[in-house]
Short mmCIF file of N, CA, C and O in Angstrom, two decimals:
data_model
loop_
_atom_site.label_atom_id
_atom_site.label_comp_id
_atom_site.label_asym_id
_atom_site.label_seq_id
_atom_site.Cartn_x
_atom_site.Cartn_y
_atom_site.Cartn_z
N UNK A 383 207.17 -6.12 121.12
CA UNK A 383 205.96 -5.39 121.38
C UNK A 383 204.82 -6.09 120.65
O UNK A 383 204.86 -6.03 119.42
N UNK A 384 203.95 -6.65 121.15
CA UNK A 384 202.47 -7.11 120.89
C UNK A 384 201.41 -5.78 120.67
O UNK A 384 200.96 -5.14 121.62
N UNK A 385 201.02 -5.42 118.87
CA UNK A 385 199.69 -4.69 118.83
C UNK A 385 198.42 -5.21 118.51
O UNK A 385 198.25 -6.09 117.67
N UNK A 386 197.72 -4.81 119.03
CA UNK A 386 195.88 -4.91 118.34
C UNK A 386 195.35 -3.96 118.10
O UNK A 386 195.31 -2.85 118.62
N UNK A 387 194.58 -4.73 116.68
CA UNK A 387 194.01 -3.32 115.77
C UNK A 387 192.79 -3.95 115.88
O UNK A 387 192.57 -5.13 115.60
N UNK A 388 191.70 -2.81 116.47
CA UNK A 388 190.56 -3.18 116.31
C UNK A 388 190.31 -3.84 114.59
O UNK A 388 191.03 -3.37 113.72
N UNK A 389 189.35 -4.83 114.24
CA UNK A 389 189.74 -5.33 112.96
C UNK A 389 187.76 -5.85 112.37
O UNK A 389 187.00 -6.59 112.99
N UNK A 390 187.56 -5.32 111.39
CA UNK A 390 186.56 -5.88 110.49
C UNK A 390 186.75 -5.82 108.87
O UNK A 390 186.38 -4.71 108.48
N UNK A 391 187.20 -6.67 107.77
CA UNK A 391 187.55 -6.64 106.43
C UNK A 391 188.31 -5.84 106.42
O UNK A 391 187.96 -4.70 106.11
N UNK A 392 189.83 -6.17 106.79
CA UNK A 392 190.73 -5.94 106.47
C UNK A 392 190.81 -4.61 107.17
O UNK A 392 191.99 -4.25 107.28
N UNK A 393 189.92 -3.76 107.70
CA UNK A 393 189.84 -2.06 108.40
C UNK A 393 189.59 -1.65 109.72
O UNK A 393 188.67 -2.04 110.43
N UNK A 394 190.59 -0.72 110.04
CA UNK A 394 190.18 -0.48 111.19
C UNK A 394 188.88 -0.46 111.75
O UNK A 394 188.47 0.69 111.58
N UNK A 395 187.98 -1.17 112.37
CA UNK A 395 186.94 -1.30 112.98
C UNK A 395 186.52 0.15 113.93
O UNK A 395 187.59 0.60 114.36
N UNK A 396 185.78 0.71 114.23
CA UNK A 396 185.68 2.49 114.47
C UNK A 396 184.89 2.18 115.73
O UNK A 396 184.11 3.13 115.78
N UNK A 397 184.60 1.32 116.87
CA UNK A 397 183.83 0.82 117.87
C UNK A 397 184.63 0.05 118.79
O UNK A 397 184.67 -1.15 118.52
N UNK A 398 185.29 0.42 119.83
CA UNK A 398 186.08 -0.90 120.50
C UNK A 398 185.50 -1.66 121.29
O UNK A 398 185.93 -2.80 121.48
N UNK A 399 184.15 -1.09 122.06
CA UNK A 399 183.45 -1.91 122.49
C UNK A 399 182.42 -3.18 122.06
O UNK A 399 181.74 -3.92 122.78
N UNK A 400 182.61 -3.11 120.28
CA UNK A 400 181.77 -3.78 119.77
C UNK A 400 182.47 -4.28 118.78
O UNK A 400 181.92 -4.56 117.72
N UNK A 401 183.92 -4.47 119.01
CA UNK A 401 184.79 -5.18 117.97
C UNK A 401 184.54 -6.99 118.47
O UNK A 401 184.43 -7.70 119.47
N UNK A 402 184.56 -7.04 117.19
CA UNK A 402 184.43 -8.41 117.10
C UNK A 402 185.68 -9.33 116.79
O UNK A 402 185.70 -10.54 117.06
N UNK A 403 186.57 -8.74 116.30
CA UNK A 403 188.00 -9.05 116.28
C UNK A 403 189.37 -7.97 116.54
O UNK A 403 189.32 -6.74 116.45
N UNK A 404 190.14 -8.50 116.76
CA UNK A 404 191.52 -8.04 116.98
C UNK A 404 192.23 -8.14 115.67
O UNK A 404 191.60 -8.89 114.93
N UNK A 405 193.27 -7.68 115.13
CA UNK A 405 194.37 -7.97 114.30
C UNK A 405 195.57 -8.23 115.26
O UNK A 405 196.16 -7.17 115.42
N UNK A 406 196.06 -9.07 115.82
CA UNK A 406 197.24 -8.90 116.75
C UNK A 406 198.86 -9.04 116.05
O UNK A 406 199.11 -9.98 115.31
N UNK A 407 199.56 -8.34 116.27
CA UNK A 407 201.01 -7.50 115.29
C UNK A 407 201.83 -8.02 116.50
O UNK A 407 201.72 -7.70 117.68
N UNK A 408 202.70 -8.92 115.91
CA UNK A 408 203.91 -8.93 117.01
C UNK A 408 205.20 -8.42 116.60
O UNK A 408 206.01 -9.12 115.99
N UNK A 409 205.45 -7.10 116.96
CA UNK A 409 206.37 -6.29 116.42
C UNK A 409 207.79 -6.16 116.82
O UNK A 409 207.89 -5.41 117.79
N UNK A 410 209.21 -6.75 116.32
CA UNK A 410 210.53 -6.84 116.85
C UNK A 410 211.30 -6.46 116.25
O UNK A 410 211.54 -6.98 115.16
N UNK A 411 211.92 -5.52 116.65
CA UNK A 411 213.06 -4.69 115.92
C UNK A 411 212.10 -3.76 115.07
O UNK A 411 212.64 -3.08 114.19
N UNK A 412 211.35 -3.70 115.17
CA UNK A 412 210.88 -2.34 114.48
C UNK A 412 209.63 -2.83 113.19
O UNK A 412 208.80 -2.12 112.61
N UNK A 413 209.91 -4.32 113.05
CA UNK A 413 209.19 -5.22 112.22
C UNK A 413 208.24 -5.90 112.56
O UNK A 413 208.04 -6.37 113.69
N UNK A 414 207.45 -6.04 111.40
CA UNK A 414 205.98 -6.96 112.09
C UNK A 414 206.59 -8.92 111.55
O UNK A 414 206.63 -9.49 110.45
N UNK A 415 206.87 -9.28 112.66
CA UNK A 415 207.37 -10.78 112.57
C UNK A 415 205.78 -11.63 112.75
O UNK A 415 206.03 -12.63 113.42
N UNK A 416 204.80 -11.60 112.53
CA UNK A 416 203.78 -11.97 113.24
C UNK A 416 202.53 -11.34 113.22
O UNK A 416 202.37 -10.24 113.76
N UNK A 417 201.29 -12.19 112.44
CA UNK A 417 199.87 -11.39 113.13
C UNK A 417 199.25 -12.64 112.55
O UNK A 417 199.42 -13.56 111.74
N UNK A 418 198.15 -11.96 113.75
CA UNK A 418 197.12 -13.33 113.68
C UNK A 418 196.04 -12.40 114.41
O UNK A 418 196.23 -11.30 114.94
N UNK A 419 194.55 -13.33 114.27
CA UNK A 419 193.13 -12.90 114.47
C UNK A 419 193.08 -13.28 115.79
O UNK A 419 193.55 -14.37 116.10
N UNK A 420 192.44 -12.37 116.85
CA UNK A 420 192.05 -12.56 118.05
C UNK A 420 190.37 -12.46 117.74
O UNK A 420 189.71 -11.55 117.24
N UNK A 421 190.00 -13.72 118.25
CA UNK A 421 187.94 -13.19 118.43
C UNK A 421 187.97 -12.66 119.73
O UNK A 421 188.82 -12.69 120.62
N UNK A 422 186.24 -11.90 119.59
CA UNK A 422 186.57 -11.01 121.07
C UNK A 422 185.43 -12.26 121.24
O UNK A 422 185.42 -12.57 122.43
N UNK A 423 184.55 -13.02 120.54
CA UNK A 423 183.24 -14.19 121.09
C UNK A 423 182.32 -13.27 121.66
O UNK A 423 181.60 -13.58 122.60
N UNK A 424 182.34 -12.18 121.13
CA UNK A 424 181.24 -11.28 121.67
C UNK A 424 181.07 -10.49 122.90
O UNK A 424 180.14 -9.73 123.15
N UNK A 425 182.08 -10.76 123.65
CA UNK A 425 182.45 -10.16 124.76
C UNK A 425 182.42 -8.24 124.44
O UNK A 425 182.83 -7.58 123.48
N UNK A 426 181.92 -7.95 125.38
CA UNK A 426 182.38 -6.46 125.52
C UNK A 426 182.92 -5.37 126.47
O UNK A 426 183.47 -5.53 127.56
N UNK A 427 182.69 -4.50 125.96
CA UNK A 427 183.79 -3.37 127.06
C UNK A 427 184.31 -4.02 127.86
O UNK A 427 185.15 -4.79 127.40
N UNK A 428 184.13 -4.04 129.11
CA UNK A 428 185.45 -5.03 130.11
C UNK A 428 185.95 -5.89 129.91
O UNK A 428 187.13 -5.90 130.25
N UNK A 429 185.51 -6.91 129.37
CA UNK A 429 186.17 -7.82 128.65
C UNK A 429 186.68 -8.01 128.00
O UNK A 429 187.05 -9.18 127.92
N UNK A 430 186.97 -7.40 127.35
CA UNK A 430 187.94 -6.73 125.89
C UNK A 430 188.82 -6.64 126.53
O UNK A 430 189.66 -7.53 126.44
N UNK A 431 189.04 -5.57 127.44
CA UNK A 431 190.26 -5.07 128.47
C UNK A 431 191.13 -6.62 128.48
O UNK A 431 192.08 -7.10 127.86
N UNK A 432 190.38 -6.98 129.35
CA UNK A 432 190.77 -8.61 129.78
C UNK A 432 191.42 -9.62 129.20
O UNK A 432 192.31 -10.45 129.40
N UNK A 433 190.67 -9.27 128.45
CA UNK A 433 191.05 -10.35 126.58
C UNK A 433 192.30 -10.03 126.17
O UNK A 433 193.15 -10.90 125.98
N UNK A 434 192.51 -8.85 126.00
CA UNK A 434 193.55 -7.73 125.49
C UNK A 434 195.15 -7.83 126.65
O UNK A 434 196.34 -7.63 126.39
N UNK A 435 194.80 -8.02 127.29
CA UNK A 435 195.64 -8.18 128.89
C UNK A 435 196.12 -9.67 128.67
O UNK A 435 197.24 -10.09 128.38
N UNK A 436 195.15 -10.24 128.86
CA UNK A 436 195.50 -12.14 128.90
C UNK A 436 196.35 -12.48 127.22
O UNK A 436 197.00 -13.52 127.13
N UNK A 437 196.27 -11.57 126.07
CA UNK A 437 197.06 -11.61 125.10
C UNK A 437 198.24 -10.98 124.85
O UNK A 437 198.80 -10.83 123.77
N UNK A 438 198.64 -10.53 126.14
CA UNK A 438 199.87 -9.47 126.20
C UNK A 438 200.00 -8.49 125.29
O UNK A 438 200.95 -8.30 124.54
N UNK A 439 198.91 -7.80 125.39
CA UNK A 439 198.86 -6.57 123.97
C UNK A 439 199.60 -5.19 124.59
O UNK A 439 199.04 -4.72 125.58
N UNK A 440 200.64 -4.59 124.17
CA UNK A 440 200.61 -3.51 124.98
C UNK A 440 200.00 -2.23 124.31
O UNK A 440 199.35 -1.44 125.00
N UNK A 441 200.21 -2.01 122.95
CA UNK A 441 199.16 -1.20 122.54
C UNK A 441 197.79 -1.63 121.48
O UNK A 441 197.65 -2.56 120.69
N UNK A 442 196.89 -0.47 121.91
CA UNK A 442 195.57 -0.81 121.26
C UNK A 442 195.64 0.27 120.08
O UNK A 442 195.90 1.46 120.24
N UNK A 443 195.37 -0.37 118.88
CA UNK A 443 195.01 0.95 117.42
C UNK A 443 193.40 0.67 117.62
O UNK A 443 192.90 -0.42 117.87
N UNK A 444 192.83 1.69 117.49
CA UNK A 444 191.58 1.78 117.32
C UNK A 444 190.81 3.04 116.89
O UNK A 444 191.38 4.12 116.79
N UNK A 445 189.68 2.91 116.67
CA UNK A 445 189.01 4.21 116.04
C UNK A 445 188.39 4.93 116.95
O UNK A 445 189.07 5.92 117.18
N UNK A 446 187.20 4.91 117.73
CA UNK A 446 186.87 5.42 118.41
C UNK A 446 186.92 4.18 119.91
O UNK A 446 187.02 2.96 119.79
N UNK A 447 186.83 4.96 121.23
CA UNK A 447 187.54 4.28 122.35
C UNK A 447 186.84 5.39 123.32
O UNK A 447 187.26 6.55 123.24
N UNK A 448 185.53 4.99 124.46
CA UNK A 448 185.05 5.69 124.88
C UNK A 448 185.87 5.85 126.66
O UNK A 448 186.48 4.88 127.12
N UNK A 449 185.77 6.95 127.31
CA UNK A 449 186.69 7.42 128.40
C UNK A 449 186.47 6.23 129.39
O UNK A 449 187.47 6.12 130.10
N UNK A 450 185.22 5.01 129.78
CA UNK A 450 185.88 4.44 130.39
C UNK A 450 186.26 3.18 130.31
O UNK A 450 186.38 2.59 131.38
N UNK A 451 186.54 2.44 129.11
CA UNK A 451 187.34 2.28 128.13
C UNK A 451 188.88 2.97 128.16
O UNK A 451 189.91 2.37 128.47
N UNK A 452 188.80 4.02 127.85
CA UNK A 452 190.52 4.28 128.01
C UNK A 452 191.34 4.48 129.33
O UNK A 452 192.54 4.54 129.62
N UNK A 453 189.88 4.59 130.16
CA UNK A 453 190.79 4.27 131.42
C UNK A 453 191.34 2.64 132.34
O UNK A 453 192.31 2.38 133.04
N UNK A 454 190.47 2.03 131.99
CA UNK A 454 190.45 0.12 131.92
C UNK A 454 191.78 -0.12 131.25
O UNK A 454 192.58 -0.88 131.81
N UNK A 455 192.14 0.51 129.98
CA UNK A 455 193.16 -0.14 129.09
C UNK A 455 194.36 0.57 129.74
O UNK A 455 195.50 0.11 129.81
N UNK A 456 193.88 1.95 130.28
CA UNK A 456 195.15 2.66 130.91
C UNK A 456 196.05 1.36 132.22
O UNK A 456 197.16 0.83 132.26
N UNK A 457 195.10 1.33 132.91
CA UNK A 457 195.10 0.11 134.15
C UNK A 457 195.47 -0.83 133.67
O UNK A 457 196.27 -1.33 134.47
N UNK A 458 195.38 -1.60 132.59
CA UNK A 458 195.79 -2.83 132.26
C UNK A 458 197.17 -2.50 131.74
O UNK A 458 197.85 -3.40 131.25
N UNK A 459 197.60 -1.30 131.81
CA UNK A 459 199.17 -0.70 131.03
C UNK A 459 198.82 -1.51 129.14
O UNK A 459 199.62 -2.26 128.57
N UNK A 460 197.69 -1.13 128.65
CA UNK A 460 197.76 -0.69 127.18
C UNK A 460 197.51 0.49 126.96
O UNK A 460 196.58 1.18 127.38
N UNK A 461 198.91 0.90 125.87
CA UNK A 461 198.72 2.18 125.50
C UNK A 461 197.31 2.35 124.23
O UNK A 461 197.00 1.54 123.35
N UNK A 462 196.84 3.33 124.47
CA UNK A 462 195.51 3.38 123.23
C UNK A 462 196.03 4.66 122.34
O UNK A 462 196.49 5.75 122.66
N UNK A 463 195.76 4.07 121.15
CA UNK A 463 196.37 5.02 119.67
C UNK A 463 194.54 4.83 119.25
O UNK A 463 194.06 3.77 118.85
N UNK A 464 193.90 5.91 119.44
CA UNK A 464 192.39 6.03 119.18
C UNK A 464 192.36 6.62 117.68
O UNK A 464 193.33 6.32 116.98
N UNK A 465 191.41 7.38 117.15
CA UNK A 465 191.25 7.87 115.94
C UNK A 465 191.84 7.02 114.58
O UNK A 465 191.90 7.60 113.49
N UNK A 466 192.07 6.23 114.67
CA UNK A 466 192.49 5.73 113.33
C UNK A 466 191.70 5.26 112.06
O UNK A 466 190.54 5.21 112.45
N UNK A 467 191.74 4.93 110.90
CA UNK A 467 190.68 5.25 110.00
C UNK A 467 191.63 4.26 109.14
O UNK A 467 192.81 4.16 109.48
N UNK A 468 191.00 3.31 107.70
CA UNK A 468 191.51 2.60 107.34
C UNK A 468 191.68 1.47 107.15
O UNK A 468 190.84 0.74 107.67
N UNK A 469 192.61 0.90 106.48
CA UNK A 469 193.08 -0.36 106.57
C UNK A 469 193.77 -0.74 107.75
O UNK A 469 194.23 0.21 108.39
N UNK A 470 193.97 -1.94 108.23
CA UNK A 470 194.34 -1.96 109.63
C UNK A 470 196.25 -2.09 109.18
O UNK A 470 197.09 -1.47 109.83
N UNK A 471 196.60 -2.95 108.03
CA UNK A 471 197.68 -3.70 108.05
C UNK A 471 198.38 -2.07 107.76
O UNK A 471 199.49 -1.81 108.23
N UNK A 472 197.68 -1.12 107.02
CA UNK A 472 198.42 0.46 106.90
C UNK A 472 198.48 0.86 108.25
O UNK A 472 199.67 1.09 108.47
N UNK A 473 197.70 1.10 109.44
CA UNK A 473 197.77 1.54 110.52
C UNK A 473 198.61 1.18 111.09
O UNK A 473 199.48 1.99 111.43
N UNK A 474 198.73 -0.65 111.57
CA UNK A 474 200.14 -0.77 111.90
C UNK A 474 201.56 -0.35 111.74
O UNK A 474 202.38 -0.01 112.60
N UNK A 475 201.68 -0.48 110.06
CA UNK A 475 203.25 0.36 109.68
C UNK A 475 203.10 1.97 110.04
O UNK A 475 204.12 2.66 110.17
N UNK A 476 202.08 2.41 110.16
CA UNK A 476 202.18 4.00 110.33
C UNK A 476 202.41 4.11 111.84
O UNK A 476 203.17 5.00 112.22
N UNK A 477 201.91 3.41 112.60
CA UNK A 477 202.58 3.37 113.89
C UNK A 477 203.96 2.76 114.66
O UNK A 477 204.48 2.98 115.75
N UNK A 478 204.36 1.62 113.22
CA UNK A 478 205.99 1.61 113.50
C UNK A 478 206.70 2.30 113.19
O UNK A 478 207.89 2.16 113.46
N UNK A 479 206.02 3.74 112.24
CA UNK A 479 206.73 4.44 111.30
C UNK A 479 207.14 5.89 112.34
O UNK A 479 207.81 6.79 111.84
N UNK A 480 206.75 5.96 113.52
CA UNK A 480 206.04 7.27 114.21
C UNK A 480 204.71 8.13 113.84
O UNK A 480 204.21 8.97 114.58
N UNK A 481 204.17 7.70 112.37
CA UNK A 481 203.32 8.23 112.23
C UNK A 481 201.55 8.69 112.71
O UNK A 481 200.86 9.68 112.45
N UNK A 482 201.34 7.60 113.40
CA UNK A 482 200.34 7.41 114.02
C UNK A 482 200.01 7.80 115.20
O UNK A 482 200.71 7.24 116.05
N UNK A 483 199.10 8.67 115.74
CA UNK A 483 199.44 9.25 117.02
C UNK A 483 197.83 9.13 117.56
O UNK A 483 196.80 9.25 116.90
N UNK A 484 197.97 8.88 118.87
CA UNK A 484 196.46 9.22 119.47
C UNK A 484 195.64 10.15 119.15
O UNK A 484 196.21 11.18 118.79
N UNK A 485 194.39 10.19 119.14
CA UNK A 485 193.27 11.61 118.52
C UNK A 485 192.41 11.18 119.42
O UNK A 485 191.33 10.68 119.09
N UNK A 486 192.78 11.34 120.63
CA UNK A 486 191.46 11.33 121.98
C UNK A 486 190.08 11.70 121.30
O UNK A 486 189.03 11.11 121.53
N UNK A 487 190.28 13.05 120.21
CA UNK A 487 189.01 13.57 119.91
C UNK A 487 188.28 12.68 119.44
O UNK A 487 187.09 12.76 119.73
N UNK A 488 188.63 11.84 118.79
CA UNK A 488 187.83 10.64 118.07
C UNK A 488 187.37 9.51 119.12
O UNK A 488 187.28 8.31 118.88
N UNK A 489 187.15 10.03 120.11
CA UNK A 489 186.90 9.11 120.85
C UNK A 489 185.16 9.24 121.07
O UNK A 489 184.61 10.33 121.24
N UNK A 490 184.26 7.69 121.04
CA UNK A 490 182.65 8.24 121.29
C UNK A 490 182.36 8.56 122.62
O UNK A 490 182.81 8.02 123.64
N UNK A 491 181.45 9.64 122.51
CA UNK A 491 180.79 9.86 123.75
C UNK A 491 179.83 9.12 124.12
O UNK A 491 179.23 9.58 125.09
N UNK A 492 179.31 7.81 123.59
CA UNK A 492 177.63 8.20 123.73
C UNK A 492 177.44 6.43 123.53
O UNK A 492 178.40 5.68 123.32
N UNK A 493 176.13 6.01 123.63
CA UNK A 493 175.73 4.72 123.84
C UNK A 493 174.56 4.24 122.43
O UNK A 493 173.74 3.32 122.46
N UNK A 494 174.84 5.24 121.24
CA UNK A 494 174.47 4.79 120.37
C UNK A 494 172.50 5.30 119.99
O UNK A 494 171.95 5.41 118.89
N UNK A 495 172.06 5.45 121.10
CA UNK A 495 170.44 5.59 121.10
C UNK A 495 170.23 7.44 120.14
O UNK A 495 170.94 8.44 120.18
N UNK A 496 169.00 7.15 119.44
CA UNK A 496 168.54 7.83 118.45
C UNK A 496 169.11 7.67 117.19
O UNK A 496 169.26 8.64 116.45
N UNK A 497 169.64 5.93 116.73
CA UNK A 497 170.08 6.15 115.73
C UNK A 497 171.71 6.27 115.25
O UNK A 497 172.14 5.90 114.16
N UNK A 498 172.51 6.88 116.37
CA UNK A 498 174.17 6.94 116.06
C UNK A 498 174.60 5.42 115.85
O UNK A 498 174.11 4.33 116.14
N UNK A 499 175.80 5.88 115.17
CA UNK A 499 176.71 4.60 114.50
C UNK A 499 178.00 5.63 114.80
O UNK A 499 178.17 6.80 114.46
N UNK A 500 178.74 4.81 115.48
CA UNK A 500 180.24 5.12 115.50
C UNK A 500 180.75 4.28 114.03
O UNK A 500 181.72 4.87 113.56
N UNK A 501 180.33 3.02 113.18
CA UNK A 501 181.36 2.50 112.89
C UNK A 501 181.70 2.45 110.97
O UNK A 501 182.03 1.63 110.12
N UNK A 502 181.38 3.84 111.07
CA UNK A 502 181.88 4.16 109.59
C UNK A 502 183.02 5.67 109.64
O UNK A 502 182.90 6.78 110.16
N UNK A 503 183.99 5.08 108.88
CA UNK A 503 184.04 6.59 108.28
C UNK A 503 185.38 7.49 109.53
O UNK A 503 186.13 8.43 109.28
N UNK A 504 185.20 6.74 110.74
CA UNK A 504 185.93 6.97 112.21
C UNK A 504 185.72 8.36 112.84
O UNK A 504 186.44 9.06 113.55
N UNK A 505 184.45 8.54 112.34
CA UNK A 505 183.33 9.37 112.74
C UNK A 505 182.22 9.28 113.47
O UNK A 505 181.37 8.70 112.78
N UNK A 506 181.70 9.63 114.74
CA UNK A 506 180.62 9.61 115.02
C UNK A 506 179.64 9.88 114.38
O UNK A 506 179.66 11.10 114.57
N UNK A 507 178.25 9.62 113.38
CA UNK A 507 177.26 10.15 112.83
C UNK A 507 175.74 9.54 113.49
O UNK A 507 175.55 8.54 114.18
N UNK A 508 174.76 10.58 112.97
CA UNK A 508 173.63 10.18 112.78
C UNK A 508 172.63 10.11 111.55
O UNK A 508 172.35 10.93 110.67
N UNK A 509 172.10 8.56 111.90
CA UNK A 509 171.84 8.54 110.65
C UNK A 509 170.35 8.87 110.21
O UNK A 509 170.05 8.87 109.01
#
């Protein structure tokens, strides 16, 4: 199983459309045998998908992951584990662990104008 964690200093990155890197986890037998940095080169939303697809990822860890976004990754058959908060290399083991589970709720609604920042905290705020 191939994962990607949305990734900025070492933490889950809280924006998937504006991740700038991947953490990619190649996970066998239950173990992480493998990770390495995917750049996204600035690419976004659809392309990510793409990116993510052409790297054989089957699931995505990420923080926030907007609906059409999770439907692109649905289509590309990646599963999305949204809401996550953190260090990324902890997120991974918590999701080999069963611990880690999707939180749709954490997912953004919105395109950022008046000020919002999705990418602290794995909270939507305004600032």
């Amino acid at each position: 199983m191939k994962l990607a964690v949305t990734y900025e200093n070492g933490m889950v990155f809280q924006h998937f459309g504006k991740c700038q890197n991947f953490l990619i986890a190649n996970i066998e037998e239950g173990q992480m045998i493998q990770k390495s940095l995917l750049p996204s080169n600035g690419q976004g939303h659809g392309a990510l998908v793409s990116l993510l697809k052409a790297a054989d990822v089957d699931v995505l860890i990420c923080g926030g992951c907007g609906e059409g976004a999770r439907k692109a990754l649905k289509e590309a058959q990646i599963t999305v584990i949204s809401g996550a908060i953190g260090n990324a290399e902890v997120a991974i083991d918590a999701y080999r662990n069963g611990a880690l589970h999707d939180q749709p709720s954490g997912q953004c609604h919105h395109h950022h104008e008046g000020g919002h920042d999705c990418s602290t905290a794995g909270h939507c705020h305004k600032d």
